[in-house]
XYZ file of C-alpha atoms in Angstrom:
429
model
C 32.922 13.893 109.985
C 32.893 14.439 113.684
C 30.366 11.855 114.122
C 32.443 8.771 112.840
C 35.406 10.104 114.211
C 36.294 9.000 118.148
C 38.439 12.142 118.619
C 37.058 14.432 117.564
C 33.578 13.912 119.124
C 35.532 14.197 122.644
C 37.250 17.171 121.327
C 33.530 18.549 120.641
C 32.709 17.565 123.551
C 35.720 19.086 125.475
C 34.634 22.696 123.296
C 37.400 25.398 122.627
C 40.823 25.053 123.594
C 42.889 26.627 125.623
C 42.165 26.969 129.830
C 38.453 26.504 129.828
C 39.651 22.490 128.210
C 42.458 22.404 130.182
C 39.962 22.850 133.821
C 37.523 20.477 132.109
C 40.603 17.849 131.854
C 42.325 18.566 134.881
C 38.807 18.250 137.100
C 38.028 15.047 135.252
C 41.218 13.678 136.211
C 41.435 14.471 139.510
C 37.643 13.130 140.240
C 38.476 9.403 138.299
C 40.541 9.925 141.405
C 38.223 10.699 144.198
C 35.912 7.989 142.608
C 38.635 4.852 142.982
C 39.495 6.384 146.512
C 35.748 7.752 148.107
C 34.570 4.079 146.656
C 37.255 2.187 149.218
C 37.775 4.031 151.486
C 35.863 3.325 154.307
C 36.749 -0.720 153.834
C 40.499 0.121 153.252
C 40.545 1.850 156.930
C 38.350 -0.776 158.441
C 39.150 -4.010 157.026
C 42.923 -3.163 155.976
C 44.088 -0.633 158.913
C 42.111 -2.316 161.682
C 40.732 1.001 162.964
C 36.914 -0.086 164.482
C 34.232 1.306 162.329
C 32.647 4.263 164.652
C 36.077 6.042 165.492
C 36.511 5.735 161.317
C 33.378 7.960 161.617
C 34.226 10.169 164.603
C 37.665 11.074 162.574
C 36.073 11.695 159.634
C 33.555 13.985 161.025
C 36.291 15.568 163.132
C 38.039 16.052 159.513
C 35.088 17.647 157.425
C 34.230 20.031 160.726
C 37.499 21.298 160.839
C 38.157 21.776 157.262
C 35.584 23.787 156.923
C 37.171 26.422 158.151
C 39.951 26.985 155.176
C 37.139 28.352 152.855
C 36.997 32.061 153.032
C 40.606 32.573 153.887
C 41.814 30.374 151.137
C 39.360 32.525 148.848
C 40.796 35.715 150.379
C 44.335 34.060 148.897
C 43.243 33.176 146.024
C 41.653 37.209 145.349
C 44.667 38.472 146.623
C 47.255 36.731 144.868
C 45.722 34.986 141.980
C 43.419 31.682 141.939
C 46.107 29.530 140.317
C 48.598 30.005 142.254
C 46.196 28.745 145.924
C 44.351 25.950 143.561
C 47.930 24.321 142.581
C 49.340 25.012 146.235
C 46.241 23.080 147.510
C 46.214 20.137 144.614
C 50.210 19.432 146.047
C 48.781 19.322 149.632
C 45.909 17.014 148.799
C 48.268 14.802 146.775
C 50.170 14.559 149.872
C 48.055 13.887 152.393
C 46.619 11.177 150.246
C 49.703 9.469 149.670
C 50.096 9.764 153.329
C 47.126 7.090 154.006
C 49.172 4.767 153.162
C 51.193 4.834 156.080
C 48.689 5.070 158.745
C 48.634 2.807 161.333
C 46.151 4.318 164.554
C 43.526 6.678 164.881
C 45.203 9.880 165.731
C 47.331 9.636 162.444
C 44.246 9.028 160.701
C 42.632 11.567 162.143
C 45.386 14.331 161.549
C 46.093 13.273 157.934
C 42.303 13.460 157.105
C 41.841 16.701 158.796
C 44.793 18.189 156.751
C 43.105 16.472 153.498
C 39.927 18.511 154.103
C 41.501 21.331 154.914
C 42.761 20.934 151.518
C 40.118 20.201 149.519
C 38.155 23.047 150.589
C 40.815 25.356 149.785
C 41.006 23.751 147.018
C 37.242 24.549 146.297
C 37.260 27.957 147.203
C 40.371 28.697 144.182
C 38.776 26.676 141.940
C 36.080 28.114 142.165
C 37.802 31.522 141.409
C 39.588 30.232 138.691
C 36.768 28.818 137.069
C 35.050 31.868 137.083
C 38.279 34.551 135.420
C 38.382 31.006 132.361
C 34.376 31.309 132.140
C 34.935 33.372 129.069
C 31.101 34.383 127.074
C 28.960 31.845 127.837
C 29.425 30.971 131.573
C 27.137 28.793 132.314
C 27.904 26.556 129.068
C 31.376 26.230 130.398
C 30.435 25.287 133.702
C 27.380 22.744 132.836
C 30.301 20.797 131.056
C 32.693 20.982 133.217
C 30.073 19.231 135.766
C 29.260 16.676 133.253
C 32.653 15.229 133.161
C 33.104 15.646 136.856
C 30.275 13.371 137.046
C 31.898 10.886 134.040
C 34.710 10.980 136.519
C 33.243 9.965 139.373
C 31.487 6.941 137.189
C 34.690 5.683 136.228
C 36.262 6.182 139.338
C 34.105 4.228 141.402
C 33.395 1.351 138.256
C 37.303 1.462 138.501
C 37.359 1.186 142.284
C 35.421 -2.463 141.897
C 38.569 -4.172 140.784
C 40.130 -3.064 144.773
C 36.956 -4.162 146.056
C 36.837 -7.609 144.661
C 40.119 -8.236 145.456
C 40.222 -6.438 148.998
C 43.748 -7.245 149.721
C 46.750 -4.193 150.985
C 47.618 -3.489 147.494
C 44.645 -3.167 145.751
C 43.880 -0.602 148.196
C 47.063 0.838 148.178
C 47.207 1.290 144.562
C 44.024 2.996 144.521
C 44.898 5.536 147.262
C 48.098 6.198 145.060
C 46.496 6.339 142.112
C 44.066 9.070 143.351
C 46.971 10.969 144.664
C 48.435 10.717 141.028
C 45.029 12.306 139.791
C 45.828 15.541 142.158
C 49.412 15.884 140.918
C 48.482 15.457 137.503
C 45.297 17.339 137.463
C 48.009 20.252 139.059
C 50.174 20.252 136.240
C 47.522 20.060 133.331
C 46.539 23.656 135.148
C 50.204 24.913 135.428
C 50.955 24.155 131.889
C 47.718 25.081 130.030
C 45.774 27.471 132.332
C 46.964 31.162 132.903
C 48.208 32.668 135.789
C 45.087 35.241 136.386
C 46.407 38.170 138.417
C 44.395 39.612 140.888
C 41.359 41.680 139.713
C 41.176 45.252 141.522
C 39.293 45.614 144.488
C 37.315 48.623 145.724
C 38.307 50.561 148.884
C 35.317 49.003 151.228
C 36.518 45.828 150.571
C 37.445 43.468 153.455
C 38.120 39.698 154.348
C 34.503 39.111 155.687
C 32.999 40.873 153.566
C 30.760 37.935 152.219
C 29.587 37.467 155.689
C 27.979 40.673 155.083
C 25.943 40.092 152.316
C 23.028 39.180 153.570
C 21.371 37.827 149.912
C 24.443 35.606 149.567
C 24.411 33.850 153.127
C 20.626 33.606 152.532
C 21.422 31.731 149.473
C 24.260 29.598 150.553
C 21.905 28.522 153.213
C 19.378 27.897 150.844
C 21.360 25.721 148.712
C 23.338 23.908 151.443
C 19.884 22.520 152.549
C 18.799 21.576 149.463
C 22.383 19.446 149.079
C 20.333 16.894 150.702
C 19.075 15.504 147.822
C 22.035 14.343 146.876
C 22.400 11.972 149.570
C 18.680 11.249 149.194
C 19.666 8.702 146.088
C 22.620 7.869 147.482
C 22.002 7.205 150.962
C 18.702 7.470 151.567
C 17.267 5.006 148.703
C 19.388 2.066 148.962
C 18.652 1.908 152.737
C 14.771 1.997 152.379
C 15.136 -0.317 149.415
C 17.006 -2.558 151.063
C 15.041 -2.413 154.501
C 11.117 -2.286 153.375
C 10.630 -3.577 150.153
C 11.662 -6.771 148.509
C 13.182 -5.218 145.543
C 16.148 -7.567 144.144
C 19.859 -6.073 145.203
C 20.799 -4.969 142.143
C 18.212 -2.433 142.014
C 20.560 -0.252 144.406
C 23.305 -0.669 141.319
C 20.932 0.481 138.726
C 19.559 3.430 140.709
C 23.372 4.787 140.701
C 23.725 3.756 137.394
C 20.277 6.117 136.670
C 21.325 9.042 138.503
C 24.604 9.285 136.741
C 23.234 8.755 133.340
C 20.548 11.186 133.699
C 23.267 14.092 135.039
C 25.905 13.228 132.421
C 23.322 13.689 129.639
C 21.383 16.259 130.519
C 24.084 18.529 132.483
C 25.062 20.353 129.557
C 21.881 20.662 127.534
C 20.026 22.154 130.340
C 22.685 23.669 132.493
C 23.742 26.002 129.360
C 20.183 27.442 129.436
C 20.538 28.744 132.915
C 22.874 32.367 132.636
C 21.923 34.759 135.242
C 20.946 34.753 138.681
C 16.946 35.399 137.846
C 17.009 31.814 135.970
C 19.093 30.280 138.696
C 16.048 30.869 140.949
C 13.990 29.515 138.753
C 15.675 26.551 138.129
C 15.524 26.009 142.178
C 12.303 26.082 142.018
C 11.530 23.754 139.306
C 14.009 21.828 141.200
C 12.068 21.659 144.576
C 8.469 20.713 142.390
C 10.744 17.709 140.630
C 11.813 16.454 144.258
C 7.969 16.882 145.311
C 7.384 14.507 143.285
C 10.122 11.898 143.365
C 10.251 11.805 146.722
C 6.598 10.419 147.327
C 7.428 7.646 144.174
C 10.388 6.378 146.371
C 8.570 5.881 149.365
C 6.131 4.037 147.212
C 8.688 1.384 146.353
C 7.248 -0.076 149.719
C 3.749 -0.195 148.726
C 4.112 -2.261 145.642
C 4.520 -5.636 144.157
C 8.108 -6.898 144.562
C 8.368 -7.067 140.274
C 7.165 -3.373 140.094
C 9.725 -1.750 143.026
C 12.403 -1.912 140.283
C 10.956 0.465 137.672
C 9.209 2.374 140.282
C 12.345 3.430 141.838
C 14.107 4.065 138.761
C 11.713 5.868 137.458
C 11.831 8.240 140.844
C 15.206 8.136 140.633
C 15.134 9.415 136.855
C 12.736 12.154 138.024
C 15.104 13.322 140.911
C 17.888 13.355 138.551
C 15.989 16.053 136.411
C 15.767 17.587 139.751
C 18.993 17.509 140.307
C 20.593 18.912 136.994
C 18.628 22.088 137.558
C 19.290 21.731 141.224
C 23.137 22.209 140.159
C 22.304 24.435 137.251
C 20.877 27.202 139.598
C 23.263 26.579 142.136
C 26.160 27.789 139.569
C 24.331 30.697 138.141
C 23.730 32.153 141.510
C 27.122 30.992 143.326
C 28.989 32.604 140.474
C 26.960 34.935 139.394
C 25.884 37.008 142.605
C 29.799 36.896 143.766
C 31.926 40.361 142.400
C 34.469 39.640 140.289
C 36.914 40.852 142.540
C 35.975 38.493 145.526
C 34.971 35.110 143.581
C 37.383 33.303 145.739
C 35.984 34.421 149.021
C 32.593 33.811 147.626
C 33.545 30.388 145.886
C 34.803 29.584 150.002
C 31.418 30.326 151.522
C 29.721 28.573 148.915
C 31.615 25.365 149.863
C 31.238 25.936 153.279
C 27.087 25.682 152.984
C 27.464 22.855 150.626
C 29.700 20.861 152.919
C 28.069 21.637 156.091
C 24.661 20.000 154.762
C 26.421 16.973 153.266
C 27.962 16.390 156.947
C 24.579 16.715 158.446
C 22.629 15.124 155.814
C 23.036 11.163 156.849
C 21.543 12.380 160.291
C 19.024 14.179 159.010
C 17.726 11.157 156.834
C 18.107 8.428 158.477
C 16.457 9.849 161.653
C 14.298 12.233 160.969
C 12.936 10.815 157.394
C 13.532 6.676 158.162
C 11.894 7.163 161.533
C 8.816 8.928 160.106
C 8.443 6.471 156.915
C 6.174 7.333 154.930
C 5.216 10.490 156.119
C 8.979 11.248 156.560
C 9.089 10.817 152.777
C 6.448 13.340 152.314
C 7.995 15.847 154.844
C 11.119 15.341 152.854
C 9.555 16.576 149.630
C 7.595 19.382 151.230
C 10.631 20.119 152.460
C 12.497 20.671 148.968
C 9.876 22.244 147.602
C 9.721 24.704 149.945
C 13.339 25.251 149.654
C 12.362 25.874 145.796
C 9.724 28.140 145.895
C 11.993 30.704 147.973
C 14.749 30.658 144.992
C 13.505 33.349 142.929
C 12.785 35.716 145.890
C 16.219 35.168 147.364
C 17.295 35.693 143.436
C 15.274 38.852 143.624
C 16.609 40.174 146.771
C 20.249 39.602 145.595
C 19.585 41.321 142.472
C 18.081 44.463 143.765
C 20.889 45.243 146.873
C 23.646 44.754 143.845
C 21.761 47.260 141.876
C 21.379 49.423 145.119
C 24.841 49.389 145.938
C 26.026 50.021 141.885
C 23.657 52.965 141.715
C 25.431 54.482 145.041
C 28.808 53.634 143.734
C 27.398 55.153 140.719
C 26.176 58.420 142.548
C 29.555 58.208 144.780
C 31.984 58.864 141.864
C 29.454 61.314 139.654
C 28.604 59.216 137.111
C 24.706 59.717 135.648
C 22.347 57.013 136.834
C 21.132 56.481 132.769
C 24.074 53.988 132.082
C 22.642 50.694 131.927
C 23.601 47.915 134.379
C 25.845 45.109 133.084
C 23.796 42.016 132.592
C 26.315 39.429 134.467
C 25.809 35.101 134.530
């Protein structure tokens, strides 16, 4: 029975065979990875490279701004030659670059080698993205719910993995972390050169151009949309442990247990609800619900302050479980309306915005929090919800919108080549 036997409840877990396991693997891999590394990182450059604390910062910032800028032209490779091929290409690169840290001795290497990682990594976004999307195969968003559950298992083990460095916080414990997460690209490539296929490149109609994307209004509206909302991520990881730590009494390993929450709540519920959310009309919906569940948690985590020290504990977790929820559907409709409003012909060029709007509000969220929320207390708390929700509520129109100028420019495709405007529309996740 599957149920007393180890391997093959993972293999049940994994699903089918063939490339849609072989992306689950390879991503799992390569984010046990990013988990030892994005753990240490900033005390392995500080405390082990000597470089002071706010140019650490400055090059890192320089890093993400600049990387942002291999999104759509990585997508445009991967459309025009095949996602595989511009996803491996970019996994060798970011193996590279990460084995380069550790030979870095000033700032300027730092900074270059950094700024060559994210250049990377969001190329290596924008394929995977595309690639993910030609191994979907009939039930999308199933696929893609677990594939984000064990991304987030990766990241758990990573960073439980990651401790070991920590404790010991001497050259080669950091060292063999960085290496080791370099390992996790170069394997993660050939798990996808062995078992995943090399998808040619889908046709692409005659208006079709690099910038297109740019174009589409609905699209940018929603990339927007859900790069702002990204800052709920940061809201539990950031956000929290600061407030926790700075107005209420709350013991320190409450900060442990509210990662430990959020984790647990994504890895358990990622699939289950994830696989319920198919097309773009459910993704806004599940933005929505999203932005009500961070109305809510919000105001419980500023109330960690107002309470007896014994109660801050379970209040916070219990906020934190709450934003979690949020956060599954958060994801959920992020996927069904980043893949699902993007042609199939120009996935990787979509996949490359997509990052772009995510990345952009994760570089801007720890000023946006710690200013504009920390400074207000209370009420910035409040604002902070009001602000998701918000956010939320416009999910289904922007769903809406998206929906009817794809139908509006099918019908004049439609019209263009003579075809009658009876044939039903393809219902696409």
């Amino acid at each position: 029975m599957i149920g007393k036997d180890p391997k093959l409840r993972i293999s049940s877990l994994l699903g089918p065979g063939g490339p849609q396991r072989a992306l689950i693997v390879a991503n799992f891999v390569s984010r046990v990875g990013n988990g030892l590394f994005n753990t240490a990182a900033v005390l392995y450059f500080t405390l082990v490279v000597h470089l002071p604390a706010a140019r650490v910062g400055i090059g890192l910032t320089i890093a993400g701004l600049v990387g942002l800028l291999a999104g759509i032209p990585a997508g445009n490779l991967a459309d025009r030659y095949g996602p595989r091929t511009v996803w491996l290409t970019a996994l060798a690169m970011q193996a590279a670059t990460m084995a380069a840290f550790v030979f870095i001795h000033g700032w300027l290497t730092f900074t270059l080698i950094a700024t060559l990682d994210r250049l990377a990594a969001t190329a290596s976004g924008a394929a995977g993205g595309a690639l993910i999307a030609r191994a979907s195969g009939e039930r999308p968003a199933a696929f893609r719910a677990k594939l984000r559950t064990f991304v987030n298992l990766g990241v758990v083990l990573g960073t439980l993995g990651a401790a070991f460095a920590v404790s010991a916080n001497t050259r080669p414990a950091y060292t063999a972390l960085i290496l080791a997460n370099a390992a996790s690209f170069a394997c993660a490539g050939l798990i996808v050169l062995i078992r995943v296929p090399n998808y040619q490149p889908l046709p692409r109609p005659k208006d079709h151009h690099r910038w297109a994307v740019l174009s589409d209004r609905p699209f940018v509206s929603f990339v927007a949309l859900y790069g702002a909302m990204g800052l709920q991520y940061q809201t539990v990881s950031l956000l929290l442990p600061i407030w926790l730590s700075a107005h209420t009494g709350a013991p320190r390993w409450t900060v442990a247990a509210v990662y430990a929450v959020n984790s647990g709540v994504c890895v358990l519920l990622q699939s289950r609800i994830g696989s319920r959310v198919e097309t773009p009309r459910q993704g806004g919906r599940a933005f929505r619900l999203a932005g009500l569940l961070f109305l809510v948690s919000c105001p419980l985590m500023a109330l960690t302050a107002d309470v007896p020290v014994w109660i801050a504990p379970g209040l916070a977790i219990l906020a934190v479980c709450v934003h979690s929820l949020g956060e599954v559907w958060e994801s959920s409709g992020g996927f069904a309306l980043g893949f699902g409003l993007a042609p199939d012909h120009a996935q990787g060029q979509y996949q490359g915005l997509f990052g772009i709007g995510f990345d952009a509000g994760q570089a801007l969220a720890p000023a946006v929090l710690t200013t504009a929320v920390l400074g207000l207390g209370h009420a910035g708390w409040l604002l902070l919800g009001a602000f998701f929700a918000a956010l939320g509520a416009a999910g289904p129109a922007v769903a809406a919108w998206a929906e009817r100028t794809r139908r509006s420019s099918h019908d004049t495709a439609r019209a263009t080549h003579g075809q009658p405007d009876e044939a039903p529309l393809p219902d696409r996740a």
